mmCIF file of C-alpha atoms in Angstrom:
data_model
loop_
_atom_site.group_PDB
_atom_site.id
_atom_site.type_symbol
_atom_site.label_atom_id
_atom_site.label_comp_id
_atom_site.label_asym_id
_atom_site.label_seq_id
_atom_site.Cartn_x
_atom_site.Cartn_y
_atom_site.Cartn_z
ATOM 1 C CA MET A 54 -4.872 3.327 1.948
ATOM 2 C CA LYS A 55 -5.827 3.455 5.630
ATOM 3 C CA ALA A 56 -3.842 0.290 6.403
ATOM 4 C CA PHE A 57 -0.787 1.709 4.628
ATOM 5 C CA ALA A 58 -1.092 4.945 6.619
ATOM 6 C CA GLU A 59 -1.200 2.908 9.846
ATOM 7 C CA LEU A 60 1.937 1.013 8.754
ATOM 8 C CA ASP A 61 3.702 4.287 8.003
ATOM 9 C CA ALA A 62 2.716 5.692 11.398
ATOM 10 C CA ARG A 63 3.985 2.573 13.191
ATOM 11 C CA PHE A 64 7.261 2.734 11.301
ATOM 12 C CA SER A 65 7.659 6.406 12.248
ATOM 13 C CA SER A 66 6.980 5.628 15.916
ATOM 14 C CA VAL A 67 9.550 2.798 15.920
ATOM 15 C CA ARG A 68 12.131 5.037 14.234
ATOM 16 C CA ASN A 69 11.466 7.842 16.735
ATOM 17 C CA ALA A 70 11.842 5.384 19.635
ATOM 18 C CA VAL A 71 15.185 4.143 18.268
ATOM 19 C CA LEU A 72 16.418 7.712 17.738
ATOM 20 C CA GLU A 73 15.326 8.663 21.265
ATOM 21 C CA THR A 74 17.210 5.661 22.700
ATOM 22 C CA GLU A 75 20.345 6.611 20.761
ATOM 23 C CA ARG A 76 20.008 10.238 21.827
ATOM 24 C CA GLN A 77 19.758 9.221 25.496
ATOM 25 C CA ALA A 78 22.821 6.975 25.096
ATOM 26 C CA VAL A 79 24.778 9.828 23.490
ATOM 27 C CA GLU A 80 23.722 12.244 26.259
ATOM 28 C CA THR A 81 24.783 9.702 28.890
ATOM 29 C CA ASP A 82 28.159 9.279 27.198
ATOM 30 C CA LEU A 83 28.571 13.069 26.962
ATOM 31 C CA GLN A 84 27.814 13.470 30.674
ATOM 32 C CA ALA A 85 30.288 10.714 31.463
ATOM 33 C CA ALA A 86 32.882 12.428 29.272
ATOM 34 C CA LYS A 87 32.294 15.822 30.953
ATOM 35 C CA SER A 88 32.634 14.367 34.474
ATOM 36 C CA PRO A 89 36.166 14.616 35.974
ATOM 37 C CA PRO A 90 38.029 11.400 35.097
ATOM 38 C CA THR A 91 40.266 9.475 37.474
ATOM 39 C CA PRO A 92 43.827 10.788 37.612
ATOM 40 C CA PRO A 93 45.976 8.775 35.196
ATOM 41 C CA THR A 94 49.369 7.447 36.089
ATOM 42 C CA PRO A 95 52.044 10.052 35.394
ATOM 43 C CA PRO A 96 54.045 9.287 32.254
ATOM 44 C CA LEU A 97 57.673 8.352 32.520
ATOM 45 C CA GLN A 98 59.980 11.349 32.224
ATOM 46 C CA PRO A 99 63.123 11.156 30.120
ATOM 47 C CA THR A 100 66.399 11.155 31.968
ATOM 48 C CA GLY A 101 67.492 14.628 32.852
ATOM 49 C CA ALA A 102 64.063 16.365 32.698
ATOM 50 C CA SER A 103 63.873 19.721 34.387
ATOM 51 C CA PRO A 104 61.090 20.833 36.781
ATOM 52 C CA ALA A 105 59.851 23.313 34.120
ATOM 53 C CA GLN A 106 59.422 20.455 31.661
ATOM 54 C CA VAL A 107 57.517 18.481 34.278
ATOM 55 C CA ALA A 108 55.207 21.478 34.855
ATOM 56 C CA ASP A 109 54.495 21.638 31.103
ATOM 57 C CA GLU A 110 53.006 18.108 31.095
ATOM 58 C CA PRO A 111 49.170 17.883 30.543
ATOM 59 C CA ALA A 112 46.993 18.076 33.629
ATOM 60 C CA ASP A 113 44.605 15.361 34.823
ATOM 61 C CA GLY A 114 41.649 17.090 33.159
ATOM 62 C CA GLU A 115 43.433 16.832 29.752
ATOM 63 C CA ALA A 116 43.568 13.029 29.679
ATOM 64 C CA ALA A 117 41.255 12.867 26.675
ATOM 65 C CA ASP A 118 43.456 15.315 24.699
ATOM 66 C CA GLU A 119 46.498 13.257 25.573
ATOM 67 C CA ALA A 120 44.825 10.079 24.343
ATOM 68 C CA GLN A 121 43.809 11.827 21.110
ATOM 69 C CA SER A 122 47.352 13.097 20.556
ATOM 70 C CA LEU A 123 48.653 9.584 21.129
ATOM 71 C CA LEU A 124 46.288 8.336 18.422
ATOM 72 C CA VAL A 125 47.538 10.749 15.752
ATOM 73 C CA SER A 126 51.166 11.478 16.836
ATOM 74 C CA PRO A 127 54.174 9.186 16.529
ATOM 75 C CA PRO A 128 55.107 7.185 19.617
ATOM 76 C CA LEU A 129 57.221 9.002 22.198
ATOM 77 C CA THR A 130 60.666 7.667 22.919
ATOM 78 C CA GLY A 131 62.778 7.909 25.959
ATOM 79 C CA LYS A 132 66.483 8.367 26.287
ATOM 80 C CA ALA A 133 67.160 4.803 25.298
ATOM 81 C CA GLY A 134 65.084 5.195 22.097
ATOM 82 C CA ARG A 135 62.366 2.679 23.103
ATOM 83 C CA ALA A 136 58.681 3.411 22.208
ATOM 84 C CA ARG A 137 56.427 4.275 25.129
ATOM 85 C CA PRO A 138 53.836 1.456 25.565
ATOM 86 C CA LYS A 139 50.172 2.441 25.222
ATOM 87 C CA SER A 140 48.014 2.272 28.313
ATOM 88 C CA SER A 141 45.235 -0.307 28.638
ATOM 89 C CA ARG A 142 42.657 2.479 28.694
ATOM 90 C CA LEU A 143 43.932 3.835 25.368
ATOM 91 C CA LEU A 144 43.875 0.363 23.810
ATOM 92 C CA ALA A 145 40.327 -0.180 25.050
ATOM 93 C CA SER A 146 39.315 3.200 23.626
ATOM 94 C CA GLU A 147 40.777 2.331 20.229
ATOM 95 C CA GLN A 148 39.046 -1.049 20.207
ATOM 96 C CA ALA A 149 35.707 0.484 21.235
ATOM 97 C CA LEU A 150 36.127 3.150 18.545
ATOM 98 C CA GLN A 151 36.645 0.485 15.869
ATOM 99 C CA GLU A 152 33.609 -1.454 17.111
ATOM 100 C CA ALA A 153 31.488 1.714 17.116
ATOM 101 C CA ARG A 154 32.545 2.448 13.532
ATOM 102 C CA GLY A 155 31.629 -1.094 12.470
ATOM 103 C CA GLU A 156 28.250 -0.866 14.181
ATOM 104 C CA CYS A 157 27.597 2.510 12.529
ATOM 105 C CA GLU A 158 28.348 1.059 9.103
ATOM 106 C CA ALA A 159 26.098 -1.962 9.772
ATOM 107 C CA LEU A 160 23.302 0.340 10.914
ATOM 108 C CA ARG A 161 23.664 2.448 7.751
ATOM 109 C CA VAL A 162 23.429 -0.669 5.563
ATOM 110 C CA GLU A 163 20.417 -1.983 7.492
ATOM 111 C CA CYS A 164 18.639 1.381 7.259
ATOM 112 C CA SER A 165 19.239 1.454 3.488
ATOM 113 C CA GLU A 166 17.771 -2.059 3.150
ATOM 114 C CA LEU A 167 14.696 -1.102 5.191
ATOM 115 C CA GLN A 168 14.165 2.047 3.116
ATOM 116 C CA ALA A 169 14.388 0.023 -0.115
ATOM 117 C CA GLU A 170 11.910 -2.513 1.265
ATOM 118 C CA CYS A 171 9.493 0.273 2.232
ATOM 119 C CA VAL A 172 9.722 1.732 -1.287
ATOM 120 C CA SER A 173 9.010 -1.719 -2.761
ATOM 121 C CA LEU A 174 5.993 -2.205 -0.477
ATOM 122 C CA ARG A 175 4.650 1.233 -1.430
ATOM 123 C CA ALA A 176 5.030 0.348 -5.125
ATOM 124 C CA GLN A 177 3.223 -2.982 -4.631
ATOM 125 C CA HIS A 178 0.412 -1.237 -2.759
ATOM 126 C CA ALA A 179 0.039 1.370 -5.533
ATOM 127 C CA SER A 180 0.016 -1.378 -8.200
ATOM 128 C CA LEU A 181 -2.693 -3.358 -6.381
ATOM 129 C CA LYS A 182 -4.741 -0.206 -5.898
ATOM 130 C CA GLY A 183 -4.469 0.615 -9.621
ATOM 131 C CA GLU A 184 -5.533 -2.911 -10.611
ATOM 132 C CA LEU A 185 -8.561 -2.737 -8.303
ATOM 133 C CA ALA A 186 -9.565 0.669 -9.701
ATOM 134 C CA ALA A 187 -9.240 -0.634 -13.280
ATOM 135 C CA ALA A 188 -11.396 -3.660 -12.429
ATOM 136 C CA LEU A 189 -14.052 -1.446 -10.852
ATOM 137 C CA VAL A 190 -14.072 0.847 -13.924
ATOM 138 C CA ALA A 191 -14.381 -2.144 -16.277
ATOM 139 C CA THR A 192 -17.221 -3.606 -14.196
ATOM 140 C CA THR A 193 -19.093 -0.296 -14.149
ATOM 141 C CA ARG A 194 -18.632 0.152 -17.912
ATOM 142 C CA SER A 195 -19.851 -3.402 -18.659
ATOM 143 C CA LYS A 196 -22.855 -2.946 -16.404
ATOM 144 C CA GLY A 197 -23.730 0.328 -18.163
ATOM 145 C CA GLU A 198 -23.483 -1.302 -21.599
ATOM 146 C CA GLU A 199 -25.691 -4.217 -20.508
ATOM 147 C CA GLY A 200 -28.243 -1.792 -19.063
ATOM 148 C CA ALA A 201 -28.329 0.261 -22.269
ATOM 149 C CA ARG A 202 -28.749 -2.849 -24.436
ATOM 150 C CA THR A 203 -31.524 -4.178 -22.191
ATOM 151 C CA ALA A 204 -33.301 -0.806 -22.238
ATOM 152 C CA GLU A 205 -33.096 -0.759 -26.046
ATOM 153 C CA ILE A 206 -34.548 -4.280 -26.340
ATOM 154 C CA ILE A 207 -37.328 -3.465 -23.879
ATOM 155 C CA GLY A 208 -38.132 -0.318 -25.869
ATOM 156 C CA GLN A 209 -38.329 -2.328 -29.089
ATOM 157 C CA ARG A 210 -40.582 -4.880 -27.402
ATOM 158 C CA ASP A 211 -42.897 -2.170 -26.052
ATOM 159 C CA ALA A 212 -43.027 -0.490 -29.468
ATOM 160 C CA ALA A 213 -43.845 -3.802 -31.182
ATOM 161 C CA LEU A 214 -46.543 -4.596 -28.632
ATOM 162 C CA CYS A 215 -48.063 -1.137 -28.972
ATOM 163 C CA MET A 216 -48.053 -1.360 -32.764
ATOM 164 C CA GLY A 217 -49.566 -4.852 -32.681
ATOM 165 C CA ARG A 218 -52.322 -3.745 -30.326
ATOM 166 C CA LYS A 219 -53.120 -0.737 -32.505
ATOM 167 C CA GLU A 220 -53.228 -2.873 -35.644
ATOM 168 C CA LEU A 221 -55.409 -5.443 -33.901
ATOM 169 C CA GLU A 222 -57.783 -2.791 -32.591
ATOM 170 C CA ALA A 223 -58.038 -1.134 -36.010
ATOM 171 C CA THR A 224 -58.658 -4.466 -37.757
ATOM 172 C CA THR A 225 -61.253 -5.531 -35.185
ATOM 173 C CA GLU A 226 -63.008 -2.183 -35.420
ATOM 174 C CA ALA A 227 -63.128 -2.382 -39.201
ATOM 175 C CA VAL A 228 -64.441 -5.953 -39.097
ATOM 176 C CA LEU A 229 -67.100 -5.024 -36.551
ATOM 177 C CA GLN A 230 -68.198 -2.103 -38.682
ATOM 178 C CA GLU A 231 -68.385 -4.330 -41.744
ATOM 179 C CA LEU A 232 -70.301 -6.943 -39.762
ATOM 180 C CA ALA A 233 -72.735 -4.282 -38.607
ATOM 181 C CA LEU A 234 -73.209 -3.140 -42.177
ATOM 182 C CA CYS A 235 -73.633 -6.711 -43.283
ATOM 183 C CA GLU A 236 -76.212 -7.400 -40.600
ATOM 184 C CA ALA A 237 -78.072 -4.253 -41.617
ATOM 185 C CA ASP A 238 -78.063 -5.262 -45.257
ATOM 186 C CA LYS A 239 -78.771 -8.919 -44.522
ATOM 187 C CA GLU A 240 -82.496 -8.574 -44.964
ATOM 188 C CA ARG A 241 -82.137 -6.767 -48.262
ATOM 189 C CA GLU A 242 -79.532 -9.170 -49.594
ATOM 190 C CA ALA A 243 -81.057 -12.382 -48.329
ATOM 191 C CA MET A 244 -80.925 -13.898 -51.778
ATOM 192 C CA SER A 245 -77.204 -13.152 -52.284
ATOM 193 C CA GLU A 246 -74.819 -15.222 -50.141
ATOM 194 C CA ALA A 247 -71.661 -14.014 -51.825
ATOM 195 C CA PRO A 248 -71.161 -10.829 -49.736
ATOM 196 C CA LEU A 249 -71.689 -12.791 -46.510
ATOM 197 C CA GLU A 250 -69.152 -15.439 -47.501
ATOM 198 C CA GLU A 251 -66.661 -12.721 -48.390
ATOM 199 C CA LEU A 252 -67.215 -11.043 -45.030
ATOM 200 C CA ARG A 253 -66.777 -14.373 -43.242
ATOM 201 C CA ALA A 254 -63.498 -14.929 -45.084
ATOM 202 C CA ARG A 255 -62.291 -11.439 -44.219
ATOM 203 C CA LEU A 256 -63.296 -12.026 -40.578
ATOM 204 C CA ALA A 257 -61.352 -15.292 -40.545
ATOM 205 C CA GLU A 258 -58.315 -13.511 -41.991
ATOM 206 C CA ALA A 259 -58.641 -10.772 -39.368
ATOM 207 C CA GLU A 260 -58.759 -13.397 -36.608
ATOM 208 C CA LYS A 261 -55.666 -15.057 -38.059
ATOM 209 C CA GLY A 262 -53.873 -11.681 -38.094
ATOM 210 C CA ARG A 263 -54.908 -11.114 -34.490
ATOM 211 C CA ASP A 264 -53.571 -14.549 -33.471
ATOM 212 C CA ALA A 265 -50.297 -13.860 -35.299
ATOM 213 C CA ALA A 266 -49.931 -10.496 -33.554
ATOM 214 C CA LEU A 267 -50.577 -12.099 -30.162
ATOM 215 C CA TYR A 268 -48.018 -14.817 -30.935
ATOM 216 C CA ARG A 269 -45.432 -12.178 -31.895
ATOM 217 C CA ALA A 270 -46.129 -10.282 -28.671
ATOM 218 C CA GLU A 271 -45.668 -13.445 -26.580
ATOM 219 C CA GLN A 272 -42.430 -14.243 -28.421
ATOM 220 C CA VAL A 273 -41.084 -10.733 -27.764
ATOM 221 C CA GLU A 274 -41.971 -11.078 -24.060
ATOM 222 C CA ARG A 275 -40.147 -14.432 -23.862
ATOM 223 C CA GLU A 276 -37.060 -12.913 -25.507
ATOM 224 C CA ALA A 277 -37.135 -9.991 -23.075
ATOM 225 C CA ALA A 278 -37.406 -12.395 -20.112
ATOM 226 C CA ALA A 279 -34.438 -14.424 -21.403
ATOM 227 C CA ILE A 280 -32.378 -11.255 -21.880
ATOM 228 C CA LYS A 281 -33.240 -10.066 -18.376
ATOM 229 C CA GLU A 282 -32.260 -13.440 -16.888
ATOM 230 C CA ALA A 283 -28.935 -13.376 -18.775
ATOM 231 C CA GLU A 284 -28.302 -9.839 -17.539
ATOM 232 C CA GLU A 285 -28.962 -10.861 -13.924
ATOM 233 C CA LYS A 286 -26.651 -13.876 -14.296
ATOM 234 C CA HIS A 287 -23.893 -11.704 -15.781
ATOM 235 C CA THR A 288 -24.359 -9.128 -13.011
ATOM 236 C CA ARG A 289 -24.047 -11.827 -10.324
ATOM 237 C CA GLN A 290 -20.929 -13.193 -12.018
ATOM 238 C CA LEU A 291 -19.335 -9.724 -12.163
ATOM 239 C CA ALA A 292 -20.194 -9.140 -8.492
ATOM 240 C CA ALA A 293 -18.611 -12.480 -7.526
ATOM 241 C CA GLU A 294 -15.450 -11.681 -9.519
ATOM 242 C CA MET A 295 -15.177 -8.214 -7.976
ATOM 243 C CA TRP A 296 -15.665 -9.685 -4.473
ATOM 244 C CA GLY A 297 -12.942 -12.258 -5.169
ATOM 245 C CA MET A 298 -10.565 -9.502 -6.300
ATOM 246 C CA ARG A 299 -11.317 -7.502 -3.157
ATOM 247 C CA GLU A 300 -10.696 -10.559 -0.956
ATOM 248 C CA ALA A 301 -7.396 -11.281 -2.740
ATOM 249 C CA HIS A 302 -6.319 -7.639 -2.351
ATOM 250 C CA SER A 303 -7.268 -7.705 1.354
ATOM 251 C CA VAL A 304 -5.290 -10.928 1.925
ATOM 252 C CA THR A 305 -2.272 -9.484 0.083
ATOM 253 C CA VAL A 306 -2.368 -6.275 2.128
ATOM 254 C CA LYS A 307 -2.671 -8.270 5.378
ATOM 255 C CA GLU A 308 0.308 -10.461 4.452
ATOM 256 C CA LEU A 309 2.419 -7.428 3.531
ATOM 257 C CA THR A 310 1.388 -5.741 6.797
ATOM 258 C CA ARG A 311 2.330 -8.795 8.849
ATOM 259 C CA GLU A 312 5.702 -9.163 7.097
ATOM 260 C CA LEU A 313 6.506 -5.482 7.573
ATOM 261 C CA SER A 314 5.547 -5.661 11.269
ATOM 262 C CA CYS A 315 7.802 -8.714 11.825
ATOM 263 C CA GLU A 316 10.701 -7.005 10.021
ATOM 264 C CA ARG A 317 10.302 -3.826 12.068
ATOM 265 C CA GLU A 318 10.109 -5.759 15.354
ATOM 266 C CA ARG A 319 13.282 -7.663 14.428
ATOM 267 C CA HIS A 320 15.000 -4.428 13.426
ATOM 268 C CA LYS A 321 13.927 -2.761 16.669
ATOM 269 C CA ALA A 322 15.185 -5.682 18.790
ATOM 270 C CA THR A 323 18.518 -5.701 16.930
ATOM 271 C CA ARG A 324 18.949 -1.944 17.322
ATOM 272 C CA LEU A 325 18.090 -2.038 21.036
ATOM 273 C CA ARG A 326 20.460 -4.963 21.641
ATOM 274 C CA LYS A 327 23.280 -3.259 19.747
ATOM 275 C CA ALA A 328 22.590 0.023 21.507
ATOM 276 C CA SER A 329 22.748 -1.660 24.940
ATOM 277 C CA VAL A 330 25.979 -3.533 24.104
ATOM 278 C CA GLY A 331 27.550 -0.465 22.533
ATOM 279 C CA GLY A 332 26.565 1.684 25.534
ATOM 280 C CA ARG A 333 28.494 -0.566 27.938
ATOM 281 C CA GLU A 334 31.575 -1.326 25.849
ATOM 282 C CA GLY A 335 31.968 1.956 24.018
ATOM 283 C CA ARG A 336 31.612 4.343 26.970
ATOM 284 C CA ALA A 337 35.351 4.912 27.092
ATOM 285 C CA ALA A 338 35.512 5.480 23.341
ATOM 286 C CA CYS A 339 32.773 8.103 23.527
ATOM 287 C CA GLU A 340 35.138 10.318 25.531
ATOM 288 C CA GLN A 341 37.044 10.981 22.279
ATOM 289 C CA PRO A 342 35.928 14.056 20.272
ATOM 290 C CA GLN A 343 36.174 12.042 17.052
ATOM 291 C CA VAL A 344 33.709 9.436 18.369
ATOM 292 C CA LEU A 345 31.308 12.168 19.467
ATOM 293 C CA SER A 346 31.417 13.758 16.009
ATOM 294 C CA GLU A 347 30.796 10.369 14.337
ATOM 295 C CA LYS A 348 27.796 9.732 16.601
ATOM 296 C CA ALA A 349 26.354 13.146 15.770
ATOM 297 C CA ALA A 350 26.822 12.459 12.044
ATOM 298 C CA LEU A 351 25.115 9.046 12.435
ATOM 299 C CA GLU A 352 22.177 10.633 14.236
ATOM 300 C CA ASN A 353 21.804 13.249 11.467
ATOM 301 C CA THR A 354 21.924 10.491 8.834
ATOM 302 C CA LEU A 355 19.178 8.475 10.560
ATOM 303 C CA VAL A 356 16.967 11.563 10.909
#
């Protein structure tokens, strides 16, 4: 998210720089248009023109209005009916106006392409972020399930061990008590070997039960150790997979950042080159009110 914010800030700074350059060019053209132009050559008067008609001709300061009227009005004719030829300055203004319109259209198309590319990059970034969040949630859930299962198995093992110890202690205590009773009655029952043999058999059975309980306890401990080892292996595997996903996401973001930076640098160079060429060739065309209005509309569109 931080890298995307930096990209957005850089794009905003580049766009502001381009708009500032265009604004300075427009201000320069406006100042050039407001400065008093060179006096144009007086137009040819029809045969028989009166001094009052000559006085009604446009002054030198109205050269721009005259050029505009020539653009939209039909060609003037003299007495012989021939069309008045356009001046070289008017032809240059028309050509510069057409070039400025073409450049404006190209800039609009290029801006639309860049905006679509930015939207696509934002969508890709959001998709990658969602995938990473889903992977993290799945990893956390799996780790919680493994921990709960391990805790349950450990609890069962502890319960079995505790029960086995209690049974063993109870059996041993009972056998010891019986042995004590047998030893006490040994002198009185010296002639009868049957109770002693029975006690020896019961003691042997108690020892066998103790050995079986110890074996079960050792088996439960081995199973718990195997489960713990499997859990650690699974945890390491999940950590490696999550690290790989993070590395892949980082590489993807870096590649997208580099591509966007190259595209913006190319766009900036193209805009600056076109602005410099348009500033030199279209200075005469900027004197027209129609060109000024189109430049203002282009600036509003870019903003």
